[in-house]
Amino acid sequence: MRLYFHFLVILVLILQSCTESESKIQDTYVLSNVTLIDPVDGSESNKSLLIKDGKIGQIFEANDKRIFEGYSRYDLTGKFLIPGLWDAHVHYAFNDSLRSSMNRLFLAHGITSVRDTGGPMEIVGEVKKYTKEHTTTSPNVFFAGPLIDGTPNVYNDSSPSYPLLSIENKDPEEIVQNTAGLIASEVDFLKAYEMLTEEQFKSLTKIAQEHKLKVTGHIPLSMNLFSAVEAGLNGMEHLRNLEMTAASNAEGLQRQRLGLLKNKDDLSGGFLRLLIHQKQRIPAIKAEDAERFKKVAKLLEEKQVFQTPTLVLYRNYATKAFKDSSFLKELNKLPEFVRNEWTSQLALIDTTTDKTYSNWMLNTVKKLRTYDIPFMTGTDTPIGFLIPGRSLHRELELFVMTGFSNLEALQAATVNPASFFELDDELGRVKEGYRADLLILDANPLDDIKNTQKSYALVKDGRFYSKEELHAMLNLK
Ligand SMILES: [Zn+2]
């Protein structure tokens, strides 16, 4: 038995080294006769692409047979090629049992880049290191490190719903020290959280600007959208706390928040935030003032503040979509332990639907998209039972539902997040010299956005994955 096991290990090692050298030989190849869809320039049919050294080496007419005759070819007649997709809001640190499966789940669903929007350095720093060393089997990961929060911090390890995703900062000096520490750890951006004081927030954006790092986050409850954006907030997640600034009684609401933030009852961060949201969110939505909303939109446009609304997170809760049989079938993609964990948690969720907040989000995106504001598709996976990769396609559908054209939705999932990191000259487009992170589809996503789900093949950092390989990656144990 033992001998047999050793034999098996050796066989696996031999097979592994075979596929590695094979992929090196196939580093250069031609993707032949495809309709390519560049998210900026639109679609062009009958094109072939030379993939070389992990990049798009050359794009040429498919009928030009003289070129690259000797190279291996993948015939993509009738197929559609788009850049690999981004999920601009994920949390590797949220579920320990799921973490090691997240890379495979992202790739298998065509997601080749992600932004990790909060987790402790010990975890997300390791994820970043691993993915940098395994570029053909992992998405590109851009990470913020922990949420930079005030006191009491929300994600403080007090329960499974509030794992330790943040650092608590008690005064502005701590912010300076902690942020310098994150910058030394080479984070790609910073994420500001809701319990920061105005003074703390301003000292955070000042340091970020000195180091040319973008700051995204939630509008701190102590502030309003105008002061946060003027102080240098570059991105907003979940449109968080926008409604409190657009309300006709916004000043009164802010005064009430500053009172509640004194936290006389010594609540935990999670409970204090919940209390404030419960007191203000729905009343603020009901008191929305058209002129104030316009001012908000104009400022977001002027300062080009990136919006990652994570519509799917709220839609799922509002409609209880995770009770649908189609959703439950999707759980089979998860490792067994996580599937069981989620199934038992889902059974406890009541089935009441309340769409008030989710409808407000959809309507707000609908209005904001008429301004020149950059949007990104993100989900918050695996929070809210969102399956890594799968949920991004649902987000794309919701973008289209709010009025984005299919091409604009693709921009939000490709070139826009690349430009958040000022990488739009190397990532997120189908152009010569760009990185070969590509998704090949059986049907045209410009006809129906759901066609992004019909994967035929994937290229990650030049490595070609067939449909069979992608399917095998979903069959996790
Ligand atoms: Zn999040």
PDB file of N, CA and C in Angstrom, residues 326-391:
ATOM      1  N   SER A 326     -31.893  27.330  -8.616  1.00  0.00           N
ATOM      2  CA  SER A 326     -30.750  27.548  -9.528  1.00  0.00           C
ATOM      3  C   SER A 326     -29.523  27.982  -8.725  1.00  0.00           C
ATOM      4  N   PHE A 327     -29.753  28.780  -7.677  1.00  0.00           N
ATOM      5  CA  PHE A 327     -28.635  29.202  -6.839  1.00  0.00           C
ATOM      6  C   PHE A 327     -28.086  28.020  -6.045  1.00  0.00           C
ATOM      7  N   LEU A 328     -29.000  27.223  -5.487  1.00  0.00           N
ATOM      8  CA  LEU A 328     -28.558  26.098  -4.658  1.00  0.00           C
ATOM      9  C   LEU A 328     -27.728  25.110  -5.477  1.00  0.00           C
ATOM     10  N   LYS A 329     -28.054  24.998  -6.755  1.00  0.00           N
ATOM     11  CA  LYS A 329     -27.274  24.125  -7.642  1.00  0.00           C
ATOM     12  C   LYS A 329     -25.835  24.645  -7.790  1.00  0.00           C
ATOM     13  N   GLU A 330     -25.733  25.965  -7.805  1.00  0.00           N
ATOM     14  CA  GLU A 330     -24.412  26.588  -7.937  1.00  0.00           C
ATOM     15  C   GLU A 330     -23.493  26.254  -6.751  1.00  0.00           C
ATOM     16  N   LEU A 331     -24.104  25.949  -5.614  1.00  0.00           N
ATOM     17  CA  LEU A 331     -23.300  25.641  -4.423  1.00  0.00           C
ATOM     18  C   LEU A 331     -22.417  24.413  -4.633  1.00  0.00           C
ATOM     19  N   ASN A 332     -22.789  23.589  -5.611  1.00  0.00           N
ATOM     20  CA  ASN A 332     -21.971  22.404  -5.895  1.00  0.00           C
ATOM     21  C   ASN A 332     -20.557  22.760  -6.343  1.00  0.00           C
ATOM     22  N   LYS A 333     -20.368  24.002  -6.755  1.00  0.00           N
ATOM     23  CA  LYS A 333     -19.029  24.433  -7.173  1.00  0.00           C
ATOM     24  C   LYS A 333     -18.101  24.641  -5.972  1.00  0.00           C
ATOM     25  N   LEU A 334     -18.699  24.725  -4.791  1.00  0.00           N
ATOM     26  CA  LEU A 334     -17.900  25.032  -3.598  1.00  0.00           C
ATOM     27  C   LEU A 334     -17.312  23.758  -2.998  1.00  0.00           C
ATOM     28  N   PRO A 335     -16.215  23.892  -2.271  1.00  0.00           N
ATOM     29  CA  PRO A 335     -15.698  22.725  -1.544  1.00  0.00           C
ATOM     30  C   PRO A 335     -16.770  22.230  -0.581  1.00  0.00           C
ATOM     31  N   GLU A 336     -16.761  20.930  -0.327  1.00  0.00           N
ATOM     32  CA  GLU A 336     -17.852  20.306   0.430  1.00  0.00           C
ATOM     33  C   GLU A 336     -18.111  20.974   1.785  1.00  0.00           C
ATOM     34  N   PHE A 337     -17.026  21.275   2.505  1.00  0.00           N
ATOM     35  CA  PHE A 337     -17.186  21.844   3.841  1.00  0.00           C
ATOM     36  C   PHE A 337     -17.934  23.181   3.772  1.00  0.00           C
ATOM     37  N   VAL A 338     -17.543  24.017   2.808  1.00  0.00           N
ATOM     38  CA  VAL A 338     -18.165  25.339   2.678  1.00  0.00           C
ATOM     39  C   VAL A 338     -19.617  25.189   2.224  1.00  0.00           C
ATOM     40  N   ARG A 339     -19.835  24.237   1.320  1.00  0.00           N
ATOM     41  CA  ARG A 339     -21.206  24.003   0.841  1.00  0.00           C
ATOM     42  C   ARG A 339     -22.130  23.647   2.016  1.00  0.00           C
ATOM     43  N   ASN A 340     -21.663  22.760   2.872  1.00  0.00           N
ATOM     44  CA  ASN A 340     -22.476  22.365   4.025  1.00  0.00           C
ATOM     45  C   ASN A 340     -22.693  23.538   4.977  1.00  0.00           C
ATOM     46  N   GLU A 341     -21.615  24.275   5.200  1.00  0.00           N
ATOM     47  CA  GLU A 341     -21.684  25.445   6.091  1.00  0.00           C
ATOM     48  C   GLU A 341     -22.722  26.449   5.569  1.00  0.00           C
ATOM     49  N   TRP A 342     -22.627  26.764   4.270  1.00  0.00           N
ATOM     50  CA  TRP A 342     -23.549  27.748   3.680  1.00  0.00           C
ATOM     51  C   TRP A 342     -24.976  27.218   3.668  1.00  0.00           C
ATOM     52  N   THR A 343     -25.135  25.942   3.351  1.00  0.00           N
ATOM     53  CA  THR A 343     -26.483  25.373   3.285  1.00  0.00           C
ATOM     54  C   THR A 343     -27.175  25.489   4.637  1.00  0.00           C
ATOM     55  N   SER A 344     -26.435  25.191   5.717  1.00  0.00           N
ATOM     56  CA  SER A 344     -27.106  25.270   7.020  1.00  0.00           C
ATOM     57  C   SER A 344     -27.355  26.716   7.423  1.00  0.00           C
ATOM     58  N   GLN A 345     -26.464  27.634   7.048  1.00  0.00           N
ATOM     59  CA  GLN A 345     -26.715  29.051   7.364  1.00  0.00           C
ATOM     60  C   GLN A 345     -27.909  29.589   6.562  1.00  0.00           C
ATOM     61  N   LEU A 346     -27.985  29.168   5.299  1.00  0.00           N
ATOM     62  CA  LEU A 346     -29.070  29.650   4.431  1.00  0.00           C
ATOM     63  C   LEU A 346     -30.430  29.184   4.936  1.00  0.00           C
ATOM     64  N   ALA A 347     -30.451  27.985   5.522  1.00  0.00           N
ATOM     65  CA  ALA A 347     -31.717  27.441   6.025  1.00  0.00           C
ATOM     66  C   ALA A 347     -32.292  28.309   7.139  1.00  0.00           C
ATOM     67  N   LEU A 348     -31.415  29.046   7.826  1.00  0.00           N
ATOM     68  CA  LEU A 348     -31.865  29.864   8.952  1.00  0.00           C
ATOM     69  C   LEU A 348     -32.374  31.251   8.524  1.00  0.00           C
ATOM     70  N   ILE A 349     -32.089  31.606   7.269  1.00  0.00           N
ATOM     71  CA  ILE A 349     -32.479  32.951   6.821  1.00  0.00           C
ATOM     72  C   ILE A 349     -33.973  32.967   6.501  1.00  0.00           C
ATOM     73  N   ASP A 350     -34.673  33.991   7.012  1.00  0.00           N
ATOM     74  CA  ASP A 350     -36.110  34.028   6.723  1.00  0.00           C
ATOM     75  C   ASP A 350     -36.332  34.468   5.275  1.00  0.00           C
ATOM     76  N   THR A 351     -37.535  34.239   4.780  1.00  0.00           N
ATOM     77  CA  THR A 351     -37.772  34.437   3.349  1.00  0.00           C
ATOM     78  C   THR A 351     -38.446  35.772   3.049  1.00  0.00           C
ATOM     79  N   THR A 352     -38.573  36.625   4.074  1.00  0.00           N
ATOM     80  CA  THR A 352     -39.201  37.928   3.833  1.00  0.00           C
ATOM     81  C   THR A 352     -38.370  38.717   2.828  1.00  0.00           C
ATOM     82  N   THR A 353     -39.040  39.291   1.859  1.00  0.00           N
ATOM     83  CA  THR A 353     -38.302  40.112   0.903  1.00  0.00           C
ATOM     84  C   THR A 353     -38.622  41.584   1.158  1.00  0.00           C
ATOM     85  N   ASP A 354     -37.588  42.405   1.087  1.00  0.00           N
ATOM     86  CA  ASP A 354     -37.780  43.850   1.219  1.00  0.00           C
ATOM     87  C   ASP A 354     -36.828  44.508   0.231  1.00  0.00           C
ATOM     88  N   LYS A 355     -37.411  45.080  -0.800  1.00  0.00           N
ATOM     89  CA  LYS A 355     -36.573  45.600  -1.883  1.00  0.00           C
ATOM     90  C   LYS A 355     -36.304  47.102  -1.776  1.00  0.00           C
ATOM     91  N   THR A 356     -36.771  47.746  -0.702  1.00  0.00           N
ATOM     92  CA  THR A 356     -36.660  49.214  -0.635  1.00  0.00           C
ATOM     93  C   THR A 356     -35.222  49.692  -0.876  1.00  0.00           C
ATOM     94  N   TYR A 357     -34.287  49.138  -0.115  1.00  0.00           N
ATOM     95  CA  TYR A 357     -32.911  49.629  -0.215  1.00  0.00           C
ATOM     96  C   TYR A 357     -32.279  49.221  -1.545  1.00  0.00           C
ATOM     97  N   SER A 358     -32.498  47.981  -1.948  1.00  0.00           N
ATOM     98  CA  SER A 358     -31.926  47.504  -3.206  1.00  0.00           C
ATOM     99  C   SER A 358     -32.483  48.291  -4.397  1.00  0.00           C
ATOM    100  N   ASN A 359     -33.791  48.593  -4.361  1.00  0.00           N
ATOM    101  CA  ASN A 359     -34.368  49.396  -5.443  1.00  0.00           C
ATOM    102  C   ASN A 359     -33.760  50.795  -5.467  1.00  0.00           C
ATOM    103  N   TRP A 360     -33.505  51.348  -4.265  1.00  0.00           N
ATOM    104  CA  TRP A 360     -32.862  52.665  -4.205  1.00  0.00           C
ATOM    105  C   TRP A 360     -31.475  52.591  -4.874  1.00  0.00           C
ATOM    106  N   MET A 361     -30.748  51.494  -4.595  1.00  0.00           N
ATOM    107  CA  MET A 361     -29.416  51.344  -5.199  1.00  0.00           C
ATOM    108  C   MET A 361     -29.514  51.296  -6.729  1.00  0.00           C
ATOM    109  N   LEU A 362     -30.422  50.464  -7.226  1.00  0.00           N
ATOM    110  CA  LEU A 362     -30.569  50.337  -8.684  1.00  0.00           C
ATOM    111  C   LEU A 362     -30.938  51.680  -9.302  1.00  0.00           C
ATOM    112  N   ASN A 363     -31.874  52.394  -8.644  1.00  0.00           N
ATOM    113  CA  ASN A 363     -32.288  53.707  -9.165  1.00  0.00           C
ATOM    114  C   ASN A 363     -31.161  54.718  -9.106  1.00  0.00           C
ATOM    115  N   THR A 364     -30.370  54.642  -8.054  1.00  0.00           N
ATOM    116  CA  THR A 364     -29.271  55.598  -7.895  1.00  0.00           C
ATOM    117  C   THR A 364     -28.214  55.362  -8.973  1.00  0.00           C
ATOM    118  N   VAL A 365     -27.905  54.094  -9.229  1.00  0.00           N
ATOM    119  CA  VAL A 365     -26.937  53.798 -10.294  1.00  0.00           C
ATOM    120  C   VAL A 365     -27.493  54.262 -11.635  1.00  0.00           C
ATOM    121  N   LYS A 366     -28.772  54.039 -11.829  1.00  0.00           N
ATOM    122  CA  LYS A 366     -29.430  54.464 -13.070  1.00  0.00           C
ATOM    123  C   LYS A 366     -29.246  55.973 -13.279  1.00  0.00           C
ATOM    124  N   LYS A 367     -29.397  56.748 -12.200  1.00  0.00           N
ATOM    125  CA  LYS A 367     -29.254  58.209 -12.320  1.00  0.00           C
ATOM    126  C   LYS A 367     -27.777  58.599 -12.451  1.00  0.00           C
ATOM    127  N   LEU A 368     -26.924  57.974 -11.657  1.00  0.00           N
ATOM    128  CA  LEU A 368     -25.499  58.364 -11.675  1.00  0.00           C
ATOM    129  C   LEU A 368     -24.845  58.038 -13.011  1.00  0.00           C
ATOM    130  N   ARG A 369     -25.322  56.975 -13.673  1.00  0.00           N
ATOM    131  CA  ARG A 369     -24.653  56.573 -14.911  1.00  0.00           C
ATOM    132  C   ARG A 369     -24.895  57.569 -16.050  1.00  0.00           C
ATOM    133  N   THR A 370     -25.839  58.485 -15.874  1.00  0.00           N
ATOM    134  CA  THR A 370     -26.032  59.509 -16.899  1.00  0.00           C
ATOM    135  C   THR A 370     -24.974  60.611 -16.768  1.00  0.00           C
ATOM    136  N   TYR A 371     -24.201  60.566 -15.697  1.00  0.00           N
ATOM    137  CA  TYR A 371     -23.058  61.483 -15.536  1.00  0.00           C
ATOM    138  C   TYR A 371     -21.799  60.726 -15.969  1.00  0.00           C
ATOM    139  N   ASP A 372     -20.733  61.455 -16.170  1.00  0.00           N
ATOM    140  CA  ASP A 372     -19.485  60.811 -16.592  1.00  0.00           C
ATOM    141  C   ASP A 372     -18.703  60.363 -15.342  1.00  0.00           C
ATOM    142  N   ILE A 373     -19.246  59.347 -14.675  1.00  0.00           N
ATOM    143  CA  ILE A 373     -18.632  58.829 -13.448  1.00  0.00           C
ATOM    144  C   ILE A 373     -18.129  57.413 -13.733  1.00  0.00           C
ATOM    145  N   PRO A 374     -16.866  57.095 -13.384  1.00  0.00           N
ATOM    146  CA  PRO A 374     -16.379  55.738 -13.665  1.00  0.00           C
ATOM    147  C   PRO A 374     -16.999  54.695 -12.721  1.00  0.00           C
ATOM    148  N   PHE A 375     -17.512  53.627 -13.317  1.00  0.00           N
ATOM    149  CA  PHE A 375     -18.112  52.533 -12.541  1.00  0.00           C
ATOM    150  C   PHE A 375     -17.279  51.274 -12.660  1.00  0.00           C
ATOM    151  N   MET A 376     -17.298  50.452 -11.630  1.00  0.00           N
ATOM    152  CA  MET A 376     -16.611  49.161 -11.669  1.00  0.00           C
ATOM    153  C   MET A 376     -17.562  48.073 -11.171  1.00  0.00           C
ATOM    154  N   THR A 377     -17.428  46.882 -11.762  1.00  0.00           N
ATOM    155  CA  THR A 377     -18.223  45.758 -11.272  1.00  0.00           C
ATOM    156  C   THR A 377     -17.467  45.089 -10.134  1.00  0.00           C
ATOM    157  N   GLY A 378     -18.163  44.922  -9.023  1.00  0.00           N
ATOM    158  CA  GLY A 378     -17.589  44.229  -7.868  1.00  0.00           C
ATOM    159  C   GLY A 378     -18.733  43.564  -7.124  1.00  0.00           C
ATOM    160  N   THR A 379     -18.416  42.594  -6.255  1.00  0.00           N
ATOM    161  CA  THR A 379     -19.502  41.822  -5.653  1.00  0.00           C
ATOM    162  C   THR A 379     -19.511  41.811  -4.120  1.00  0.00           C
ATOM    163  N   ASP A 380     -18.344  41.722  -3.507  1.00  0.00           N
ATOM    164  CA  ASP A 380     -18.170  41.502  -2.056  1.00  0.00           C
ATOM    165  C   ASP A 380     -18.039  40.011  -1.729  1.00  0.00           C
ATOM    166  N   THR A 381     -17.870  39.166  -2.741  1.00  0.00           N
ATOM    167  CA  THR A 381     -17.703  37.738  -2.502  1.00  0.00           C
ATOM    168  C   THR A 381     -16.540  37.471  -1.553  1.00  0.00           C
ATOM    169  N   PRO A 382     -16.607  36.479  -0.651  1.00  0.00           N
ATOM    170  CA  PRO A 382     -17.714  35.540  -0.447  1.00  0.00           C
ATOM    171  C   PRO A 382     -18.712  35.979   0.623  1.00  0.00           C
ATOM    172  N   ILE A 383     -18.747  37.285   0.945  1.00  0.00           N
ATOM    173  CA  ILE A 383     -19.762  37.782   1.877  1.00  0.00           C
ATOM    174  C   ILE A 383     -21.134  37.600   1.206  1.00  0.00           C
ATOM    175  N   GLY A 384     -22.176  37.397   1.997  1.00  0.00           N
ATOM    176  CA  GLY A 384     -23.536  37.318   1.460  1.00  0.00           C
ATOM    177  C   GLY A 384     -23.779  36.111   0.577  1.00  0.00           C
ATOM    178  N   PHE A 385     -23.065  35.022   0.832  1.00  0.00           N
ATOM    179  CA  PHE A 385     -23.226  33.776   0.053  1.00  0.00           C
ATOM    180  C   PHE A 385     -22.971  34.001  -1.438  1.00  0.00           C
ATOM    181  N   LEU A 386     -22.102  34.931  -1.751  1.00  0.00           N
ATOM    182  CA  LEU A 386     -21.781  35.192  -3.153  1.00  0.00           C
ATOM    183  C   LEU A 386     -20.649  34.270  -3.574  1.00  0.00           C
ATOM    184  N   ILE A 387     -20.921  33.460  -4.587  1.00  0.00           N
ATOM    185  CA  ILE A 387     -19.928  32.493  -5.044  1.00  0.00           C
ATOM    186  C   ILE A 387     -18.855  33.224  -5.859  1.00  0.00           C
ATOM    187  N   PRO A 388     -17.583  33.046  -5.488  1.00  0.00           N
ATOM    188  CA  PRO A 388     -16.519  33.741  -6.231  1.00  0.00           C
ATOM    189  C   PRO A 388     -16.649  33.458  -7.739  1.00  0.00           C
ATOM    190  N   GLY A 389     -16.588  34.493  -8.523  1.00  0.00           N
ATOM    191  CA  GLY A 389     -16.656  34.335  -9.977  1.00  0.00           C
ATOM    192  C   GLY A 389     -18.065  34.349 -10.500  1.00  0.00           C
ATOM    193  N   ARG A 390     -18.887  33.414 -10.033  1.00  0.00           N
ATOM    194  CA  ARG A 390     -20.281  33.312 -10.498  1.00  0.00           C
ATOM    195  C   ARG A 390     -21.026  34.635 -10.269  1.00  0.00           C
ATOM    196  N   SER A 391     -20.826  35.216  -9.083  1.00  0.00           N
ATOM    197  CA  SER A 391     -21.589  36.409  -8.706  1.00  0.00           C
ATOM    198  C   SER A 391     -21.249  37.623  -9.573  1.00  0.00           C
TER     199      SER A 391
END
